[in-house]
PDB file of C-alpha atoms in Angstrom:
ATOM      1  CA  UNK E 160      24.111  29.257  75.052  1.00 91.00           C
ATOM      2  CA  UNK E 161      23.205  27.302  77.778  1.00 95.00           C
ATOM      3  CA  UNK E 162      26.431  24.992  79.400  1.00 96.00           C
ATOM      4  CA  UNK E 163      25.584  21.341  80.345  1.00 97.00           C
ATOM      5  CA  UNK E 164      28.287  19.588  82.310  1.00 98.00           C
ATOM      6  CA  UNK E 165      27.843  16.115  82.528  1.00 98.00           C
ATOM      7  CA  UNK E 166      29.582  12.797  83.754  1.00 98.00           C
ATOM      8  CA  UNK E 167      28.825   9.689  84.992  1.00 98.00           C
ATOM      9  CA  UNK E 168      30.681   6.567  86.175  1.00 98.00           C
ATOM     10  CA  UNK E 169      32.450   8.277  88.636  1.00 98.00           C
ATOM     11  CA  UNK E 170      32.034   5.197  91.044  1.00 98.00           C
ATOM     12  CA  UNK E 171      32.848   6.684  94.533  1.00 98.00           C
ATOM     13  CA  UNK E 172      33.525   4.545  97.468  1.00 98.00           C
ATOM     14  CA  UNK E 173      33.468   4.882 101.360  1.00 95.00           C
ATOM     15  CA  UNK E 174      36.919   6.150 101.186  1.00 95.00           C
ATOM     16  CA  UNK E 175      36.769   8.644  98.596  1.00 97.00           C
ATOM     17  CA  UNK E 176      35.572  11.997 100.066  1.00 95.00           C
ATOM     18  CA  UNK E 177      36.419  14.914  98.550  1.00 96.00           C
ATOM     19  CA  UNK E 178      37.546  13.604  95.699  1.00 97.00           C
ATOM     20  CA  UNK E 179      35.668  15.512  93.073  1.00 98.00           C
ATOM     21  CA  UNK E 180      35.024  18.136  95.093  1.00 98.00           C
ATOM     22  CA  UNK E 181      37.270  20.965  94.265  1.00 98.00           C
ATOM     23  CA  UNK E 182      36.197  20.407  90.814  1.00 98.00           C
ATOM     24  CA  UNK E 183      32.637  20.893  91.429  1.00 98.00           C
ATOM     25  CA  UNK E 184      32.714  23.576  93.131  1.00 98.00           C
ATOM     26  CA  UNK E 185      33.870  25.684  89.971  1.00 98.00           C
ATOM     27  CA  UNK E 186      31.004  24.798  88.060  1.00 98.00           C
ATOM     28  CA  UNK E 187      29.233  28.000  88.539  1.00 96.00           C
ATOM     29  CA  UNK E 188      32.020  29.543  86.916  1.00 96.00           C
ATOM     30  CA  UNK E 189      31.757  27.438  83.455  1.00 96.00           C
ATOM     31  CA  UNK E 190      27.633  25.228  83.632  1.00 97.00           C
ATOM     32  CA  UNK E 191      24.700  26.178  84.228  1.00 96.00           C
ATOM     33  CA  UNK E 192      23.814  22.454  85.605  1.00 97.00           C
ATOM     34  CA  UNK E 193      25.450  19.131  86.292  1.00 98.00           C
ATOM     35  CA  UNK E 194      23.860  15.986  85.159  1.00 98.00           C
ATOM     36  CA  UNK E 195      25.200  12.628  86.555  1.00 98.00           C
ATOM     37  CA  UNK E 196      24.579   9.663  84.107  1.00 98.00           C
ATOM     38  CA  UNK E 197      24.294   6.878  86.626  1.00 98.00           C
ATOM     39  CA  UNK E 198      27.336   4.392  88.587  1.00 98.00           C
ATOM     40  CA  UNK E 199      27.811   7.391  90.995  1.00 98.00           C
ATOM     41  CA  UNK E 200      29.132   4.801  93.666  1.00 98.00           C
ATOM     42  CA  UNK E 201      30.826   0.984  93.685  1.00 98.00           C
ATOM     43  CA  UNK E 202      27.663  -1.023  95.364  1.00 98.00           C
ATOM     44  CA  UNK E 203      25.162   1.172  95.914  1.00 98.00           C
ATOM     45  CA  UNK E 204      25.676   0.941  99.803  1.00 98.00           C
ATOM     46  CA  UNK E 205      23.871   3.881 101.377  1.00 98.00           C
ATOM     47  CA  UNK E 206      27.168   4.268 102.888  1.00 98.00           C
ATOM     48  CA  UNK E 207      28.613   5.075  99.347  1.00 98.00           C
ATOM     49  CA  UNK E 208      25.574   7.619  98.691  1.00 98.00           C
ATOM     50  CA  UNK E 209      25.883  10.005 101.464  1.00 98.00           C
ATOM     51  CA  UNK E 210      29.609  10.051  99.854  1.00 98.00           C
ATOM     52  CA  UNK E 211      28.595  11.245  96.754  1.00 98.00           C
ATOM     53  CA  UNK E 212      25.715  12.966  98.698  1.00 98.00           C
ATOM     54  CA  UNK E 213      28.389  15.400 100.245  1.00 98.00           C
ATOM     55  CA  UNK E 214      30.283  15.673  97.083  1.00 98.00           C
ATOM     56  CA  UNK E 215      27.429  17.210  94.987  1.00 98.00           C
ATOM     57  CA  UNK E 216      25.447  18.927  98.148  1.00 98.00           C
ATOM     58  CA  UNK E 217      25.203  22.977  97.634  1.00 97.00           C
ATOM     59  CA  UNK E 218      27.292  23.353  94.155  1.00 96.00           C
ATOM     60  CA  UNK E 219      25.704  26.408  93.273  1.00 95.00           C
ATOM     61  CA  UNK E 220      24.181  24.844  90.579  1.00 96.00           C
ATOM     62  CA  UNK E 221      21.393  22.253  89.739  1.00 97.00           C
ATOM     63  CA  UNK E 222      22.473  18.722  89.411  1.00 98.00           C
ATOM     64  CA  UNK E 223      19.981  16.319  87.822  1.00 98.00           C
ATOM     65  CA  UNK E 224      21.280  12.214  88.056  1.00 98.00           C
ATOM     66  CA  UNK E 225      19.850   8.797  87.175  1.00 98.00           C
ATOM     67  CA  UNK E 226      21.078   5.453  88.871  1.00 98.00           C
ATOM     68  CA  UNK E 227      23.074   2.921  87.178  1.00 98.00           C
ATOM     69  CA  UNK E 228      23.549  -0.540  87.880  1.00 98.00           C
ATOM     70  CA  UNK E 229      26.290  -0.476  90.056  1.00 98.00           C
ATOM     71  CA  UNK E 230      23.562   1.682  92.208  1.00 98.00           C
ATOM     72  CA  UNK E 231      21.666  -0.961  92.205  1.00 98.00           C
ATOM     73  CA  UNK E 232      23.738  -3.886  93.701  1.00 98.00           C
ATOM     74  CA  UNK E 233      22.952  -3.744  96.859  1.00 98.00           C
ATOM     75  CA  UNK E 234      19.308  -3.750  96.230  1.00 98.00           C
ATOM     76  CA  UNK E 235      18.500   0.020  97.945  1.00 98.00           C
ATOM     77  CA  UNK E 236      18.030   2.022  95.127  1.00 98.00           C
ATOM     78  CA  UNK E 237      14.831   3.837  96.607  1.00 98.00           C
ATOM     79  CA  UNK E 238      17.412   4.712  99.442  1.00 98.00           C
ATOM     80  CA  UNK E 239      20.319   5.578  97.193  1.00 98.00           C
ATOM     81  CA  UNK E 240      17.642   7.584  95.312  1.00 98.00           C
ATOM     82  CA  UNK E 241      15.925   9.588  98.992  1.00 98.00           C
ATOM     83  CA  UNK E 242      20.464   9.860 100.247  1.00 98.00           C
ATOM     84  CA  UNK E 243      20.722  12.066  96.683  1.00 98.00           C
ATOM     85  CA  UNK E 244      17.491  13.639  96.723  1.00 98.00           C
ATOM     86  CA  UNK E 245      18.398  15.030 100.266  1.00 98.00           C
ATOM     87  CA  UNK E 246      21.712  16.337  99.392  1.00 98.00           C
ATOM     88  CA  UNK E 247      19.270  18.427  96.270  1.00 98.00           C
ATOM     89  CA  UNK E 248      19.551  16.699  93.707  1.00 98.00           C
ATOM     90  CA  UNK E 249      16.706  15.540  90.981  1.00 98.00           C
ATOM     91  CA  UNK E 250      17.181  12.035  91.055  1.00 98.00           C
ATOM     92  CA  UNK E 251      14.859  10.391  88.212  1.00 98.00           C
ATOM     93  CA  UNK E 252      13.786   7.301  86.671  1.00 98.00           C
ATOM     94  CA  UNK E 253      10.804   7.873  84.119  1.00 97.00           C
ATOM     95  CA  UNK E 254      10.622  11.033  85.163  1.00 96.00           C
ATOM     96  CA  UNK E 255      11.355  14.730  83.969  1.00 98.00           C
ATOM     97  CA  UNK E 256      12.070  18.107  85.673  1.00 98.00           C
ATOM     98  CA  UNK E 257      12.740  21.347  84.371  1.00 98.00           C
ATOM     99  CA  UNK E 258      15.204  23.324  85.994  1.00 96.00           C
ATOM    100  CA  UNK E 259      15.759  27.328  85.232  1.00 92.00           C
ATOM    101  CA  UNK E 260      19.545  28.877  85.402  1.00 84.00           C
ATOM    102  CA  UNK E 261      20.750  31.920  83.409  1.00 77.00           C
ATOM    103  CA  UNK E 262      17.517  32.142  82.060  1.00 84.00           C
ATOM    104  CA  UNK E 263      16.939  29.337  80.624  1.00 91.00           C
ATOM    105  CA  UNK E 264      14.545  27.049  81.348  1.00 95.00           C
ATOM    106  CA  UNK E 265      15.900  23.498  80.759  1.00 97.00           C
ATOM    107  CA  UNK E 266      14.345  20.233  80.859  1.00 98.00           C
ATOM    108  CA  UNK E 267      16.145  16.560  81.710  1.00 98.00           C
ATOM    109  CA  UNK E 268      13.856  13.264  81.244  1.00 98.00           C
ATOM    110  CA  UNK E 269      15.854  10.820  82.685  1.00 98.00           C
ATOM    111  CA  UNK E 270      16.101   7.045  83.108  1.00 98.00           C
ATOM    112  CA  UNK E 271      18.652   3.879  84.137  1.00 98.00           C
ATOM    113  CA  UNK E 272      17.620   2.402  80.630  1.00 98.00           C
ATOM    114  CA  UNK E 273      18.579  -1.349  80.333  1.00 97.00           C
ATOM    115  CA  UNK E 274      20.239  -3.728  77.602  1.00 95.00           C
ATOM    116  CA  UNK E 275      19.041  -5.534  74.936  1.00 95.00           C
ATOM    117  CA  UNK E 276      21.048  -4.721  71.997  1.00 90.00           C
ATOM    118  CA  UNK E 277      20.839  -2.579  68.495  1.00 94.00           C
ATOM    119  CA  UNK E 278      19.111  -2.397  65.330  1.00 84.00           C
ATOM    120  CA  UNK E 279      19.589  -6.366  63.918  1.00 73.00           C
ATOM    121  CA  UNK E 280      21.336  -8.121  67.193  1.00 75.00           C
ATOM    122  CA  UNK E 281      18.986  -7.587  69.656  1.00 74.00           C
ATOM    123  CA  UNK E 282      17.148  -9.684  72.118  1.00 72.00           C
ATOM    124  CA  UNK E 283      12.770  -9.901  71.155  1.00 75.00           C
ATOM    125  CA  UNK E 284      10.135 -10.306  73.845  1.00 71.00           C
ATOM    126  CA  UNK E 285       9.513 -14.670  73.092  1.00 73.00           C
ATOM    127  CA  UNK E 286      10.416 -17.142  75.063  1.00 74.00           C
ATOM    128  CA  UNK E 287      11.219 -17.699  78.273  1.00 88.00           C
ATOM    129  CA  UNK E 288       9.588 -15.582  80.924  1.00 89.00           C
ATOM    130  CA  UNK E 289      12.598 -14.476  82.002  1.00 85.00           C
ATOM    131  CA  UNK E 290      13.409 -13.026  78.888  1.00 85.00           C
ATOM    132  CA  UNK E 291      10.634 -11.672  77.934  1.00 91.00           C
ATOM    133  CA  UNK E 292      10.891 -10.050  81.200  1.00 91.00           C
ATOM    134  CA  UNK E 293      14.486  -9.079  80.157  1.00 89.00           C
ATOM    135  CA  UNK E 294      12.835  -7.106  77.222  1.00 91.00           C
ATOM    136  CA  UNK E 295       9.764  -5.605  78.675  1.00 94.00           C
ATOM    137  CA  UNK E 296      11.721  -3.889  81.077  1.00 96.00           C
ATOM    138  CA  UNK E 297      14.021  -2.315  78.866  1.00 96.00           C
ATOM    139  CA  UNK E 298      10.586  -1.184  76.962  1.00 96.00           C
ATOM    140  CA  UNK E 299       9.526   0.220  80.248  1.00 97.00           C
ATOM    141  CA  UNK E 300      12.427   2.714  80.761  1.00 98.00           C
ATOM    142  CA  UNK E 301      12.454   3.914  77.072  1.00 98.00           C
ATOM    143  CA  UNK E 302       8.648   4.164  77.262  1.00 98.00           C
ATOM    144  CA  UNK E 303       9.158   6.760  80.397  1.00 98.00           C
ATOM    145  CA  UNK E 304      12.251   8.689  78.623  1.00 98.00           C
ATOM    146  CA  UNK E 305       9.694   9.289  76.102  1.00 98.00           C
ATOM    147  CA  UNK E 306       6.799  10.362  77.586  1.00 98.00           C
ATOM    148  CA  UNK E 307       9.053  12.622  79.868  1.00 98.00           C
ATOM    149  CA  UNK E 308      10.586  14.174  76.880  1.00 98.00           C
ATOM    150  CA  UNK E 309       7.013  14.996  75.824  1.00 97.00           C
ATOM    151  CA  UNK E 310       5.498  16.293  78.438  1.00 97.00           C
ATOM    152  CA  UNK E 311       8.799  18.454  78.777  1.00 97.00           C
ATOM    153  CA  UNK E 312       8.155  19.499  75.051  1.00 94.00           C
ATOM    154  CA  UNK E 313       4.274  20.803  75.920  1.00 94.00           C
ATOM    155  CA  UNK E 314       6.350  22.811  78.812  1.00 92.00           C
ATOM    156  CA  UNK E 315       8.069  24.829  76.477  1.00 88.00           C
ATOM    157  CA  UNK E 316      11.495  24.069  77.802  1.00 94.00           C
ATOM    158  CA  UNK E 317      14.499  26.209  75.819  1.00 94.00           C
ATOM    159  CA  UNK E 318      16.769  22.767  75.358  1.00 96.00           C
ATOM    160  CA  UNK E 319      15.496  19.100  76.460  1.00 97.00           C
ATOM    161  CA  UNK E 320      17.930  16.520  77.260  1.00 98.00           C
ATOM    162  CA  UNK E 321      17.671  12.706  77.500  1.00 98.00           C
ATOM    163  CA  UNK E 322      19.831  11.472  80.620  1.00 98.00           C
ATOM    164  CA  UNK E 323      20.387   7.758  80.665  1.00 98.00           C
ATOM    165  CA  UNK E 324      22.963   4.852  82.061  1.00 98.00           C
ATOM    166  CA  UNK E 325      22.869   2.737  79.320  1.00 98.00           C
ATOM    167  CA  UNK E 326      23.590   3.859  75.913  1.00 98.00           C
ATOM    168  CA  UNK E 327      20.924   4.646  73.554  1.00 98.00           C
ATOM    169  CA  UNK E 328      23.161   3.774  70.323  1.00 98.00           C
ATOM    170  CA  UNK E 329      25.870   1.445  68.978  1.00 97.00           C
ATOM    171  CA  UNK E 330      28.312   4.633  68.026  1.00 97.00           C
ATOM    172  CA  UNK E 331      29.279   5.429  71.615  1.00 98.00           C
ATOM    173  CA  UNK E 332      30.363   1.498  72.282  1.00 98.00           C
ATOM    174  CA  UNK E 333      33.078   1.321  70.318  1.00 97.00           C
ATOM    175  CA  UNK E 334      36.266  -0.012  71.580  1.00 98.00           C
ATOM    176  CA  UNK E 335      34.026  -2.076  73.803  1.00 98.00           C
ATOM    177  CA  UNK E 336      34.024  -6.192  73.336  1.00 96.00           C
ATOM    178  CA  UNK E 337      31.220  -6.913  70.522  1.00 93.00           C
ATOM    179  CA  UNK E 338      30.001  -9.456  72.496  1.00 93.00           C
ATOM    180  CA  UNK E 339      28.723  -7.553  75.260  1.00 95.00           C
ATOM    181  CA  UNK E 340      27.248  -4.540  73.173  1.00 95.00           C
ATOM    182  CA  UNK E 341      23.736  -6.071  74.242  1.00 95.00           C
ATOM    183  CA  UNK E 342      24.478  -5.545  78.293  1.00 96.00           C
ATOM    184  CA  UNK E 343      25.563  -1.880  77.400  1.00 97.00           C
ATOM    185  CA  UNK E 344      22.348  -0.409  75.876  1.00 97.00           C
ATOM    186  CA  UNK E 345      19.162  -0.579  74.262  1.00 97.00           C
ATOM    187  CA  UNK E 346      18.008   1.082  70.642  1.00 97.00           C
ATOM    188  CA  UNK E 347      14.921   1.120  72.507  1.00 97.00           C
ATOM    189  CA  UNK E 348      15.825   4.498  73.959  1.00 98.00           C
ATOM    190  CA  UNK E 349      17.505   5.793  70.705  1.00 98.00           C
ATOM    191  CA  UNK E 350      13.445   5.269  69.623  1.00 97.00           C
ATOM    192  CA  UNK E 351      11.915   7.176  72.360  1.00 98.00           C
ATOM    193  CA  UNK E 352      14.769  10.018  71.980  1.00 98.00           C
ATOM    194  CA  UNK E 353      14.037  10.083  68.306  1.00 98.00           C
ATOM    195  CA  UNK E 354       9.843   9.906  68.634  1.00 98.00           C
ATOM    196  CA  UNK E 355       9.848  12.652  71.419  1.00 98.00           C
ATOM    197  CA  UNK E 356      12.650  14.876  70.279  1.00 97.00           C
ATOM    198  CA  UNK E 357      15.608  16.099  72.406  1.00 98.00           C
ATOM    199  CA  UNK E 358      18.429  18.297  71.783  1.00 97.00           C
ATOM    200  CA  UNK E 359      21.050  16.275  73.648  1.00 98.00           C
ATOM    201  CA  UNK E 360      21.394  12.503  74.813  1.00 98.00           C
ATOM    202  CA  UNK E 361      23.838  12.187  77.731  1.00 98.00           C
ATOM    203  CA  UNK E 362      24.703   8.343  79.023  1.00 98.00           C
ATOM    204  CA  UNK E 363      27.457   6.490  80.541  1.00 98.00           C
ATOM    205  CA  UNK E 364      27.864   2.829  81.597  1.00 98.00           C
ATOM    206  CA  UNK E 365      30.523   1.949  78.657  1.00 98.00           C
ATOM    207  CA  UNK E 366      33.770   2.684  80.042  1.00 98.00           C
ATOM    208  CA  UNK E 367      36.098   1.520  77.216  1.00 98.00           C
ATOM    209  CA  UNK E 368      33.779   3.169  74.559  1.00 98.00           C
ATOM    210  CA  UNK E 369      33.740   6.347  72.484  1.00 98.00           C
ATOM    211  CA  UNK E 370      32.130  10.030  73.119  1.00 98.00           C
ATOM    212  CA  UNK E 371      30.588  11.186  70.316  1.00 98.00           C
ATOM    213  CA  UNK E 372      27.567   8.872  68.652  1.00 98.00           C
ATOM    214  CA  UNK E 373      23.820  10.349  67.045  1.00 98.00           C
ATOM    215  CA  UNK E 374      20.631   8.712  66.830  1.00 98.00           C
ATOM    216  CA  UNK E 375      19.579   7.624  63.784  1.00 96.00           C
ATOM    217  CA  UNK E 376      16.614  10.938  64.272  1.00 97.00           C
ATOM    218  CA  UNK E 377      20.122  13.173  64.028  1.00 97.00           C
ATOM    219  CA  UNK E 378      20.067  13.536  67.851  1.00 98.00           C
ATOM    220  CA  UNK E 379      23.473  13.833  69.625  1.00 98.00           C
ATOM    221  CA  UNK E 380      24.510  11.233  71.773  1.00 98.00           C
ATOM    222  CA  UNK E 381      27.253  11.700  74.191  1.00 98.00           C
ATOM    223  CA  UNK E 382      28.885   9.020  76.499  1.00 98.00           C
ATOM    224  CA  UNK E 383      30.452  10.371  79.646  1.00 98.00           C
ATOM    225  CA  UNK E 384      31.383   7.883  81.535  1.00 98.00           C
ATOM    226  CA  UNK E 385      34.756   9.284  83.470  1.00 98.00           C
ATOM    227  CA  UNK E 386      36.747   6.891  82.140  1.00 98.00           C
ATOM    228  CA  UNK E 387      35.867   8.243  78.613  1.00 98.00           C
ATOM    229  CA  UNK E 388      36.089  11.746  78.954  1.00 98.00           C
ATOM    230  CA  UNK E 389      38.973  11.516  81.449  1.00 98.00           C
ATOM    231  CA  UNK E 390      38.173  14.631  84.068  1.00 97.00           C
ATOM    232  CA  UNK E 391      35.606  15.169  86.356  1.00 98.00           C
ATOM    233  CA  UNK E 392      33.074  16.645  83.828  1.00 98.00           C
ATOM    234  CA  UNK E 393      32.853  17.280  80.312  1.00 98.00           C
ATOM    235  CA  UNK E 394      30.972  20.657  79.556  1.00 98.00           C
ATOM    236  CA  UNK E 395      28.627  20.905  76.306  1.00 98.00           C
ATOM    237  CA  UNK E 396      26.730  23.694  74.547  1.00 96.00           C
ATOM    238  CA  UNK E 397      23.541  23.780  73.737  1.00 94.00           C
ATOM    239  CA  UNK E 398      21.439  26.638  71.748  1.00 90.00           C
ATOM    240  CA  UNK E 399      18.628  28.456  73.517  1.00 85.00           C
ATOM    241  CA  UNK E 400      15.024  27.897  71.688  1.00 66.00           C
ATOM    242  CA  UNK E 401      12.051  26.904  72.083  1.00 47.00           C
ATOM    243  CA  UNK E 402      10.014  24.118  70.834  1.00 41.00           C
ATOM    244  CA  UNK E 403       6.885  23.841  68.705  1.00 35.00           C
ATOM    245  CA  UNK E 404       6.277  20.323  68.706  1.00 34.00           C
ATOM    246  CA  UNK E 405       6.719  17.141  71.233  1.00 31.00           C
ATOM    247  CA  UNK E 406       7.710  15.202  68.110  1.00 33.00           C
ATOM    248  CA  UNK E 407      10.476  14.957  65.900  1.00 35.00           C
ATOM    249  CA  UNK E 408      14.248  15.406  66.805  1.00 35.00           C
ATOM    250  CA  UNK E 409      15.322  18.786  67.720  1.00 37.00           C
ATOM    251  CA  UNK E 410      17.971  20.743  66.037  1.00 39.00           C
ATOM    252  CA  UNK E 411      21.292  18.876  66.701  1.00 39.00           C
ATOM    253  CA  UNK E 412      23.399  20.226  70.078  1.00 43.00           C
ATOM    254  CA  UNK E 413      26.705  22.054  69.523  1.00 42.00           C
ATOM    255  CA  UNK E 414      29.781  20.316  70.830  1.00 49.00           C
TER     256      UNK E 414
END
């Protein structure tokens, strides 16, 4: 089995390190990687990076992020990205990386992801440009998380994972306001999951939603936004195999 612990939302500020910490350092004890599904600091100060920098720096094993939007506020999310990447760390956005531990070779496609809403409320590319605009770049991240997840399917990888901010499906939302579903996610990315195939779908952003969701391709969704899961990382389980095709959803992840 391979062991993928994962959290995101863990929001770290100037003042706050060492705070997770202790807790990462036993990960080579129970994962065989850590992903980070985005809002890893309060502003995205560089500051705030090279504080999450040091928490995640030399772990033992590999940790594989995306932004979120709080990593974006202060407009430095190349630096936030370079701060990360330093510390060794795959920080990606439309991009994929396979990483090999126990074995197993595993691959992570990863994107921020942006709103826009489900299946029947969501927001269509007319209008204003600014909307359009709105739309086209929430097309643009789920186009990347799926040609990542297919060119990590021709690689042969023994699990594939989609790694995202905002949530790829409704499910996960719930017990957030119904008025702001459309800020948390897109079913844009539930699409690309679904087209390329994946055997897990990891996301945060929604902190006052729900942890278990699934595409409507059978893939498993999982929000793990801190707040959520309530520790410093939740630990899944995911079958070893490999993959024939770059289309279709995978068998479904254990729990």
């Amino acid at each position: 089995m391979i062991r993928i612990a994962a959290v995101g939302d863990i929001h770290l500020g100037s003042g706050d390190q060492g705070l997770l910490r202790p807790a990462f350092e036993t990960l080579p004890e129970c994962a065989d990687l850590l992903l980070l599904a985005g809002d890893l600091t309060r502003h995205g100060t560089l500051e705030e990076a090279r504080v999450v920098a040091r928490e995640i720096r030399d772990l033992g094993v590999p940790v594989v992020a995306v932004l979120g939007n709080h990593d974006h506020h202060d407009d430095r999310p190349d630096e936030v990205m370079a701060i990360l990447r330093d510390a060794g760390a795959h920080v990606l956005e439309g991009q994929g990386t396979v990483v090999t531990s126990g074995g197993a070779r595993i691959g992570v496609a990863g994107t921020k992801g942006f709103g826009g809403g489900f299946v029947g409320r969501c927001a269509g590319e007319f209008g204003e440009p600014v909307m359009k605009e709105f739309v086209r770049y929430s097309r643009r991240c789920a186009d990347g998380l799926r040609t990542s997840l297919e060119q990590l399917g021709e690689e042969g990888c023994d699990a594939r994972i989609a790694l995202t901010h905002f949530s790829p499906v409704p499910d996960t939302l719930a017990g957030e306001p119904l008025e702001i579903y459309p800020f948390l996610g897109s079913y844009l990315l539930a699409e690309a999951i679904d087209t390329a195939g994946a055997d897990l779908a990891v996301h945060g952003h929604a902190h006052a939603g729900t942890e278990h969701g699934m595409t409507s391709g059978g893939v498993r969704v999982r929000n793990v936004a801190q707040p959520v899961i309530g520790r410093a990382f939740h630990v899944y389980h995911l079958p070893v195999h490999e993959h024939a095709t770059t289309t279709g959803a995978a068998a479904p992840a254990a729990r």
